Coordinates of C-alpha atoms and ligand atoms in Angstrom, one line a residue:
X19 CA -5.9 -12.9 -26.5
X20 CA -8.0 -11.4 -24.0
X21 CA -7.6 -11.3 -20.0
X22 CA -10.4 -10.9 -17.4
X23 CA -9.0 -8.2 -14.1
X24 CA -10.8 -9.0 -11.7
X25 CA -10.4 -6.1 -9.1
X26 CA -9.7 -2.0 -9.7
X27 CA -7.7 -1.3 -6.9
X28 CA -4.0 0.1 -7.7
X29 CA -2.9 -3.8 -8.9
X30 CA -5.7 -4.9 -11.2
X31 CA -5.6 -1.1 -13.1
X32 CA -2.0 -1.2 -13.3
X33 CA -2.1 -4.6 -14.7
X34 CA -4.7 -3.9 -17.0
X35 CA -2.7 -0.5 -18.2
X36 CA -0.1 -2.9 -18.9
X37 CA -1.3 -5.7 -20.5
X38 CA -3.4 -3.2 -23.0
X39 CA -0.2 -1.4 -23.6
X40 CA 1.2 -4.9 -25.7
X41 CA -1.7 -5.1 -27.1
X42 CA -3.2 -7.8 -25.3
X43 CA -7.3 -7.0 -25.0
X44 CA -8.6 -6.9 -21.4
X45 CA -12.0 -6.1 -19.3
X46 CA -11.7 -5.4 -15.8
X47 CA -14.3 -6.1 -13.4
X48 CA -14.8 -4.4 -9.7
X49 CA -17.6 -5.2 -7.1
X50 CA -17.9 -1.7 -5.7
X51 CA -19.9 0.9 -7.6
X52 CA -17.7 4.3 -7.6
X53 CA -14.3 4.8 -6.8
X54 CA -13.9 5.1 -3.1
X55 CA -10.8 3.2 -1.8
X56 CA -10.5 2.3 2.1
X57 CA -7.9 4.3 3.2
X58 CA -6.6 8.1 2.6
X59 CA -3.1 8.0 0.9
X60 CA -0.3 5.8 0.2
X61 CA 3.3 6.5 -0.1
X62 CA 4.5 5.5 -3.6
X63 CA 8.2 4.8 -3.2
X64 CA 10.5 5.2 -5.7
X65 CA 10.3 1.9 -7.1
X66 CA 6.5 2.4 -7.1
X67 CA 7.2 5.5 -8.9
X68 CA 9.2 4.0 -11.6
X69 CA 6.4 1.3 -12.0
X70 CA 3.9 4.3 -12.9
X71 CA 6.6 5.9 -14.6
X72 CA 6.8 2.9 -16.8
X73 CA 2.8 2.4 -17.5
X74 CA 3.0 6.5 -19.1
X75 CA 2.2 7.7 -16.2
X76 CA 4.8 10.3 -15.4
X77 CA 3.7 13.6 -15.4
X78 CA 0.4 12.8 -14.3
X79 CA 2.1 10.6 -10.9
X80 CA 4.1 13.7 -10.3
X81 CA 1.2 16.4 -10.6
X82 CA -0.5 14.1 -7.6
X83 CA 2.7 13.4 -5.7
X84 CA 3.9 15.4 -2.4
X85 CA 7.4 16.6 -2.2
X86 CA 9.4 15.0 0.6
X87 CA 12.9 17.1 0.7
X88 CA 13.7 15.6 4.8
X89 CA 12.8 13.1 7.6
X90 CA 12.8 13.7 10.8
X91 CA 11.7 11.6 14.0
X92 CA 10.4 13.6 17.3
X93 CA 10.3 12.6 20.5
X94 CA 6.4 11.8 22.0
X95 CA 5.6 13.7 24.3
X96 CA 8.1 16.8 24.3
X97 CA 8.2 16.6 20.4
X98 CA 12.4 17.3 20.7
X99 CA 14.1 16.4 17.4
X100 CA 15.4 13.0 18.0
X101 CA 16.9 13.3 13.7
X102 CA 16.4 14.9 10.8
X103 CA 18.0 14.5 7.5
X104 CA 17.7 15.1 3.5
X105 CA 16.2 12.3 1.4
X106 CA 18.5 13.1 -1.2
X107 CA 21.2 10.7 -0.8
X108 CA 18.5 8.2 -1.4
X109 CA 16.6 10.3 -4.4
X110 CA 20.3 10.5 -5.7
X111 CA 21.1 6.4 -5.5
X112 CA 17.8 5.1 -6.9
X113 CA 17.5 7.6 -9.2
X114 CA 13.6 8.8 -8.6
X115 CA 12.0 10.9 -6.0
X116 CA 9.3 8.7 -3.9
X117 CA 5.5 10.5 -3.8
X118 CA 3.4 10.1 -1.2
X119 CA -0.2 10.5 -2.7
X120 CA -3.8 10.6 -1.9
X121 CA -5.2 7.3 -2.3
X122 CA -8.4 8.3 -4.2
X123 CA -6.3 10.6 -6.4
X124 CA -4.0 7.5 -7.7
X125 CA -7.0 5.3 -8.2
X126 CA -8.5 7.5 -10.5
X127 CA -5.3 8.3 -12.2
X128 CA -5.0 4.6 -13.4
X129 CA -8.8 4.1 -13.8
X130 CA -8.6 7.1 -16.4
X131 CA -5.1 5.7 -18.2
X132 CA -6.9 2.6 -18.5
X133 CA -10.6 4.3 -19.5
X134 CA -13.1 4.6 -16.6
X135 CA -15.7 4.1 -18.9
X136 CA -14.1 0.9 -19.6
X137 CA -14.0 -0.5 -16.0
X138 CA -17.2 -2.6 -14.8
X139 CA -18.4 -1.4 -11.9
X140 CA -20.9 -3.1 -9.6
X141 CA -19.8 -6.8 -10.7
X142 CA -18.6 -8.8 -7.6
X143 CA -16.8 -11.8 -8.7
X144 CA -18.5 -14.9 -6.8
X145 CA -17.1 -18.0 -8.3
X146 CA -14.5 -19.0 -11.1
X147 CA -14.3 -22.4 -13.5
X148 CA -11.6 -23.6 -16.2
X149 CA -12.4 -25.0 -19.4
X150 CA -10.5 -25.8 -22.4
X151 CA -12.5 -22.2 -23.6
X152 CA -10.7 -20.5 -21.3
X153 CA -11.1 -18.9 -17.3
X154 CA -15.3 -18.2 -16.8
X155 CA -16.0 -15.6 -14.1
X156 CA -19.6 -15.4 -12.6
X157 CA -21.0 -12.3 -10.9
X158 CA -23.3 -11.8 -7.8
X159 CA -25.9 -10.8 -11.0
X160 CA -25.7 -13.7 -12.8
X161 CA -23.9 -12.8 -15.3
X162 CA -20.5 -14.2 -16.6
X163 CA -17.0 -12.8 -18.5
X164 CA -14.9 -15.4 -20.2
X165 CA -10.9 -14.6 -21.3
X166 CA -8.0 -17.0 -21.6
X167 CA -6.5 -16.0 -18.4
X168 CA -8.0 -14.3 -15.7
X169 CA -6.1 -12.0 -13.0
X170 CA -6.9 -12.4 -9.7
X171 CA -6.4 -8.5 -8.3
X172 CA -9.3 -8.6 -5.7
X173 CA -7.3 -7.9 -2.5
X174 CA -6.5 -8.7 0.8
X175 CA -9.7 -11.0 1.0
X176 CA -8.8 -12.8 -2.3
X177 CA -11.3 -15.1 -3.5
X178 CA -8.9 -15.9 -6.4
X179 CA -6.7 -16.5 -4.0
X180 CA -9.0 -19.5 -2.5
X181 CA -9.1 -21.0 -6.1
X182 CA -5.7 -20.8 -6.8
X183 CA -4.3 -22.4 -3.8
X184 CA -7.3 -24.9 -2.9
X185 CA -9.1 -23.1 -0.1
X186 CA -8.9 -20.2 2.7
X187 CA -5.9 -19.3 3.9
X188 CA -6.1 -17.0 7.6
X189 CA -4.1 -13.9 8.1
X190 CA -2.5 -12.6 10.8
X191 CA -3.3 -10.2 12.9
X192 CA -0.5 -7.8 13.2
X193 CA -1.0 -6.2 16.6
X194 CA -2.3 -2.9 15.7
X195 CA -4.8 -0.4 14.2
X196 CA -4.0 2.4 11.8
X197 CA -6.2 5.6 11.8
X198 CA -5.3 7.7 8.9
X199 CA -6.7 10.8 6.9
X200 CA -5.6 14.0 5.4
X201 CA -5.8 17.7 6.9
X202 CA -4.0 20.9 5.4
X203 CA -0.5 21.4 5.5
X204 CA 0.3 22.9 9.1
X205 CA 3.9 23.7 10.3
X206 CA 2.9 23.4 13.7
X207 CA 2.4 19.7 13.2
X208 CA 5.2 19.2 10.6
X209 CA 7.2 21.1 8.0
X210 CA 5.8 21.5 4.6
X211 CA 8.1 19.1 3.0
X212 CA 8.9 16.6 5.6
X213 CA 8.0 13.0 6.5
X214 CA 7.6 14.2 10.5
X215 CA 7.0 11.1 12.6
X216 CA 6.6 11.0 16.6
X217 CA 7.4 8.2 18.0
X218 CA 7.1 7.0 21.9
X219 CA 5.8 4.0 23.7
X220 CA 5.5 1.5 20.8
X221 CA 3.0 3.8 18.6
X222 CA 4.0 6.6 16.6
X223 CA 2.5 9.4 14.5
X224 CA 3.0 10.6 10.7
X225 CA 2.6 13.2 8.4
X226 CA 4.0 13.5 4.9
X227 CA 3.0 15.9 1.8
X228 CA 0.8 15.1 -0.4
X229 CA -0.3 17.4 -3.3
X230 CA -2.8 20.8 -3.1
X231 CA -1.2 21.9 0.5
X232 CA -2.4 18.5 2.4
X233 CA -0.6 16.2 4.9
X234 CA -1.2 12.2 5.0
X235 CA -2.1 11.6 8.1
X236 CA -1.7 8.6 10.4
X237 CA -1.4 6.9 14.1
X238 CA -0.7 3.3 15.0
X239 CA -2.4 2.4 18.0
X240 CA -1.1 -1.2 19.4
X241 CA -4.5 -2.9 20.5
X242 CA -6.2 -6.4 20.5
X243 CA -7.9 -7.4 17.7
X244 CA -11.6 -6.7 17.5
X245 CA -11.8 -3.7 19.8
X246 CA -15.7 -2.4 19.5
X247 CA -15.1 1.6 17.2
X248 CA -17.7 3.7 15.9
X249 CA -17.1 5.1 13.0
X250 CA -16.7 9.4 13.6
X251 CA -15.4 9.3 16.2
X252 CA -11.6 9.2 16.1
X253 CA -11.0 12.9 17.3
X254 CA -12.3 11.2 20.9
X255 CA -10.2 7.9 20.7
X256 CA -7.2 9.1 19.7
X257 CA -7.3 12.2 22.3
X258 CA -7.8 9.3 24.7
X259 CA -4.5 7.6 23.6
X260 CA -2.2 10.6 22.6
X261 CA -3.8 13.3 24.4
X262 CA -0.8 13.9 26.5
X263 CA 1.6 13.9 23.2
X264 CA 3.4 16.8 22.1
X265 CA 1.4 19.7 21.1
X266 CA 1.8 19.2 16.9
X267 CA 0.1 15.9 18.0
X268 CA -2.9 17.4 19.7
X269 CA -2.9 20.4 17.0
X270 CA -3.6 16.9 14.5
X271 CA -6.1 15.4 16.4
X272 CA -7.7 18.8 16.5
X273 CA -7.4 19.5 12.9
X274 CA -8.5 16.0 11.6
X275 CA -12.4 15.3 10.4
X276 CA -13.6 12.8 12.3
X277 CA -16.0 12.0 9.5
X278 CA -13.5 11.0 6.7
X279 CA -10.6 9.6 9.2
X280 CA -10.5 5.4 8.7
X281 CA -9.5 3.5 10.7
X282 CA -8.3 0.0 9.7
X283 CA -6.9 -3.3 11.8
X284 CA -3.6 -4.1 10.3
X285 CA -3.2 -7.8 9.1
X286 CA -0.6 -9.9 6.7
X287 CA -0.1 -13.1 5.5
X288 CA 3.0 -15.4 5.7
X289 CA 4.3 -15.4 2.0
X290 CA 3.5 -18.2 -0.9
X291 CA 5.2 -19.2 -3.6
X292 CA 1.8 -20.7 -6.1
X293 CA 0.2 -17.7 -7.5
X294 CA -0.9 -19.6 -10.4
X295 CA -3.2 -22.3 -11.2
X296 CA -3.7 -23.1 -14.7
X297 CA -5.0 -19.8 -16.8
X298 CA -5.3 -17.8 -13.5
X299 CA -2.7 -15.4 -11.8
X300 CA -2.7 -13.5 -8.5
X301 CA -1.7 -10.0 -8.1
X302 CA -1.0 -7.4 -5.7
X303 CA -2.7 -7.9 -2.0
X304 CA -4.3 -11.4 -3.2
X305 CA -0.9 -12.4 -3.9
X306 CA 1.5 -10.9 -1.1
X307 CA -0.7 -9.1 1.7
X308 CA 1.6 -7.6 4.4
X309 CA 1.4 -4.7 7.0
X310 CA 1.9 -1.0 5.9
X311 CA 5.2 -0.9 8.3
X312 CA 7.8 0.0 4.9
X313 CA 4.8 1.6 2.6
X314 CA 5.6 -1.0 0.1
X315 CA 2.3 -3.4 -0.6
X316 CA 0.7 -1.0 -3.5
X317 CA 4.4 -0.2 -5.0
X318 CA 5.1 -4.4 -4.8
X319 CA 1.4 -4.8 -6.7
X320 CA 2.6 -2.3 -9.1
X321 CA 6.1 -4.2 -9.6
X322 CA 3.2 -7.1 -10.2
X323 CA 1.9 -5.8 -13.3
X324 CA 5.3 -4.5 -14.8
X325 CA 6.6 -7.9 -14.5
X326 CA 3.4 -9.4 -15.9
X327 CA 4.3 -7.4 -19.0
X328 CA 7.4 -8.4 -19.4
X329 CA 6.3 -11.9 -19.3
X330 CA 3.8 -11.6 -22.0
X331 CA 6.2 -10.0 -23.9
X332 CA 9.1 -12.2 -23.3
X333 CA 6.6 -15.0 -24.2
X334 CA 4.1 -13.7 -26.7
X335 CA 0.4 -16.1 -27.3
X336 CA 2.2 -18.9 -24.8
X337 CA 0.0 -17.7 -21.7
X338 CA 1.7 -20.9 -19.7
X339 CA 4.5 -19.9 -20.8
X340 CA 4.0 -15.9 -19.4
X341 CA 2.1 -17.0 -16.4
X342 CA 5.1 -19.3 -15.1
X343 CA 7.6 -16.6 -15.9
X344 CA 5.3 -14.3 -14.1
X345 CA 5.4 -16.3 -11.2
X346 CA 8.9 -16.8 -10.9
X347 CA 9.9 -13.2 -11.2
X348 CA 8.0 -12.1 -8.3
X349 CA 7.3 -14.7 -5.7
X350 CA 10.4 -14.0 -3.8
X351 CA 11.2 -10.3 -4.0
X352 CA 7.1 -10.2 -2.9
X353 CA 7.3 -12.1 0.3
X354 CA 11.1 -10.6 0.5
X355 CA 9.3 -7.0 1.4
X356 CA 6.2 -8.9 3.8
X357 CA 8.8 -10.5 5.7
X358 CA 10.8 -6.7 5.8
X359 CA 7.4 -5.3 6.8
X360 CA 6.8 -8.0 9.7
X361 CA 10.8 -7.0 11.3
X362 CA 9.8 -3.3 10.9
X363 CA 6.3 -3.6 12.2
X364 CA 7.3 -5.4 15.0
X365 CA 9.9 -3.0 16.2
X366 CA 7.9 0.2 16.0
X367 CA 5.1 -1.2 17.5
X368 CA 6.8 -3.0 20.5
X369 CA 6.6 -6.7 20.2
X370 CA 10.1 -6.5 21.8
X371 CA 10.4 -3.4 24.1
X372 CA 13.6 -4.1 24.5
X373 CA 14.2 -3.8 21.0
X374 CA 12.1 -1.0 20.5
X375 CA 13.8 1.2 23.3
X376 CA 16.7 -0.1 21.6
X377 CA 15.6 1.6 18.2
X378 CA 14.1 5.4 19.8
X379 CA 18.2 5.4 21.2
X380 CA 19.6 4.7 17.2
X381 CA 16.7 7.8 16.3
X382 CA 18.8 10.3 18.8
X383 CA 22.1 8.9 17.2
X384 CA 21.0 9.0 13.7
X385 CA 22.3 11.0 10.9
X386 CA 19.9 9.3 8.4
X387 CA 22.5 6.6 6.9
X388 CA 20.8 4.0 8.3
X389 CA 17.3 4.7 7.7
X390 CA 17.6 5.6 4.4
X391 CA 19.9 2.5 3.9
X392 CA 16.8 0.2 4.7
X393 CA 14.7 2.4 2.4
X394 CA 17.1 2.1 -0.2
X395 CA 17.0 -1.5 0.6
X396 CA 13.1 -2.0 0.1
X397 CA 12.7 -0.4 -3.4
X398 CA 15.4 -2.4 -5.1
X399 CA 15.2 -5.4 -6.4
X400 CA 12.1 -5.2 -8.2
X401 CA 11.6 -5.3 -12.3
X402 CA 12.9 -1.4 -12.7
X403 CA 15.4 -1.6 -9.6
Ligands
FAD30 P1 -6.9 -3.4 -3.4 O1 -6.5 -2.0 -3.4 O2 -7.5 -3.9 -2.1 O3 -8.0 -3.6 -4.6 C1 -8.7 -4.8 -4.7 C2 -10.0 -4.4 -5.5 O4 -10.7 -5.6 -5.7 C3 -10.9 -3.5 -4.7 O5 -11.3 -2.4 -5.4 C4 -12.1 -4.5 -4.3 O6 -13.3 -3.8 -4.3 C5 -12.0 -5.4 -5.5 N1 -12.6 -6.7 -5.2 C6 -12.4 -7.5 -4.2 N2 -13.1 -8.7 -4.3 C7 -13.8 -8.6 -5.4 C8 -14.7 -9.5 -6.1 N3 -15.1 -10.6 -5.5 N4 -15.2 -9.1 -7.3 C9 -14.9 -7.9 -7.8 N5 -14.0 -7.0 -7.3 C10 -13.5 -7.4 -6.1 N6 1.2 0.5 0.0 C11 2.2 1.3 -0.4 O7 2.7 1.0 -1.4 N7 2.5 2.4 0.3 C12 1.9 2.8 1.4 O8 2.2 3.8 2.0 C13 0.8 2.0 1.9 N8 0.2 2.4 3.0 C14 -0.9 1.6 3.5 C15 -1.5 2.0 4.7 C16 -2.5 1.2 5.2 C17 -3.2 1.6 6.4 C18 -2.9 0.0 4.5 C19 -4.0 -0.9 5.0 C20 -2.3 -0.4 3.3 C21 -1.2 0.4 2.8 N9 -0.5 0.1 1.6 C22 0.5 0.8 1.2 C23 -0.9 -1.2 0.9 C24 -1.8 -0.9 -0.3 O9 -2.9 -0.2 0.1 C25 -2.2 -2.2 -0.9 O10 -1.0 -3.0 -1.1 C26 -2.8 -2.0 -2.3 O11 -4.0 -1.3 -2.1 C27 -3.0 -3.3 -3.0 O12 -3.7 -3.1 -4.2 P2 -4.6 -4.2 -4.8 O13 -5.1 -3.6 -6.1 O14 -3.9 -5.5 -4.8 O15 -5.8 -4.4 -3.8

């Protein structure tokens, strides 16, 4: 039985680490030529965790992971503690410690587990037909890869996604843009081992750990969609927005490169419940594409390729059979954490003022029960709760 991946981003790897794992024989097809994701890090929650956990990946995911021992949430502009607590209780009740990690660092990490050498590079997927022979994808080149199924893993701007449910679908526009990036680890900005966010007038700004001494950085800037940005020059724009902020915020924009800072709009989709058609599946972003607000669309594409795993197994050579269980397993926890994503994102980033004044008052009240309550909340529920 062989499967075509279409996409090397964290979804398509991990799916193809785990379909090779039973044995199944796949190629994996990606339209860029190196590996250069968008975007600087990712937080890998503890269910994301156990997903690369799972996939063999355990010593390797820790080695790249940054150690988050607290929380805390200053003020804006004074940068007064408004909370700060231990992430144990939460380490303790899932049972794994989350890792933030550098984007880049990950992707290889599962390119290598899978075999780089392995991975086509430079093959941009432009149309897909079904025959009794099986799912046919043909490349920008010319040139085709046939399997019996075919996973869709190519992103936010699926074009499996257009075959599987019949055409384009739009996404939303969530409000906001995220500038993000990584600096060395500076105490003036945030403790070593904290997740330090400020947060004021419906934006806020983060740093967490990742490994080698580094800080994920990022600020949400509410804007319109569309607003004209040239790339390099982020130290200007964001001492435009947060340049009266508290001085760890300034020290940031400071520190940061302007040259290696992205900076992407945020979008999502309203969730769907068909994510197959026939021999072909959808997975990760092309399936369930939703705003960073809970750090939980790469750890929900990883719960993807666990549960396509434990399809196949559960149904070995019936690839219906898999594809439908598949399917069934993950359509509603999926949209289950967009939907969480949506409430969150909304409420940081002021959709409701009232709300979100509402929400900086819990942070001064907070003794971390009811944050880490929600986080608890997001990472179970999927195939390794
Ligand atoms: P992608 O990573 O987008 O990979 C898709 C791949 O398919 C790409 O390599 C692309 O080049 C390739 N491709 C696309 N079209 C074609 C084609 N036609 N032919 C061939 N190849 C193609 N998630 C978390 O879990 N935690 C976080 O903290 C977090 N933070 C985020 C912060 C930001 C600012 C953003 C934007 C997202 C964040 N996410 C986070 C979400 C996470 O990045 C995505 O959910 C994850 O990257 C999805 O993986 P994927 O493999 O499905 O898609």
């Amino acid at each position: 039985m062989k499967a075509i991946v279409v996409g090397a981003g964290m979804g398509g790897l991990s799916a193809a680490i785990a379909l090779k794992q039973i044995g199944i024989e796949v190629e994996v097809y990606e339209r860029v030529t190196e590996n250069k994701p968008v975007g600087a890090a990712i937080s890998v929650w503890s269910n994301g965790v156990k997903c690369l956990n799972h996939l063999g990946l355990e010593s390797e995911a820790a080695a790249l992971g940054g150690i988050v021992d607290t929380m805390s949430y200053l003020e804006a502009r004074t940068g007064e503690t408004m909370c700060r607590f231990s992430m144990q209780p939460l380490i303790d009740e899932v049972g794994q410690r989350p890792y933030p990690m550098a984007r880049a660092e990950l992707q290889l990490m599962l390119m290598n587990a899978y075999g780089f050498d392995d991975i086509a590079f430079g093959r941009k997927m432009v149309s897909l037909t079904e025959t009794e022979a099986g799912v046919t994808v043909t490349f920008s080149d010319g040139s085709t890869a046939t399997g019996d199924f075919m996973i869709g893993a190519d992103g936010a701007s699926s074009l499996t996604r257009e075959y599987v449910l019949g055409g384009p679908v739009d996404r939303r526009y969530a409000g906001y843009v995220n500038f993000n990036g990584l600096v060395e680890v500076d105490e003036e900005i945030g403790a070593a081992t904290e997740w330090t966010t400020y947060v004021g007038e419906n934006r806020r700004v983060s740093v967490m750990p990742v490994s080698e001494n580094r800080f994920y950085f990022f600020f949400d800037v509410p804007m319109p969609q569309g607003v004209p940005y040239e790339r390099g020059t982020a130290r200007e724009v964001l001492a435009d927005e947060f340049g009266d902020w508290a001085p760890g915020v300034r020290k940031l924009i400071d520190k940061l490169d302007p040259a290696t800072t992205n900076r992407v709009e945020i979008l999502d989709l309203d969730p769907f419940h068909t994510w197959v058609k026939r021999r072909v599946a959808l997975l990760g972003d092309a399936a369930h594409n939703t705003t960073p607000d809970i750090g939980q669309g790469g750890c929900s594409a990883m719960e993807d390729a666990v549960s396509l795993q434990s399809a196949f197994s559960d149904h070995p050579g019936d690839i219906d059979a898999a594809l439908a269980a598949y399917e069934s397993a993950r359509t509603a926890r999926a949209g289950d954490l967009v939907l969480r994503a949506r409430k969150r994102c909304d409420v940081t980033h002021g959709k409701d003022p009232e709300k979100t004044a509402a929400w900086y008052a819990e942070l001064r009240e907070e003794d971390g029960s009811n944050i880490l309550r929600g986080i608890v909340g997001n990472i179970i529920g999927g195939p390794l709760t």
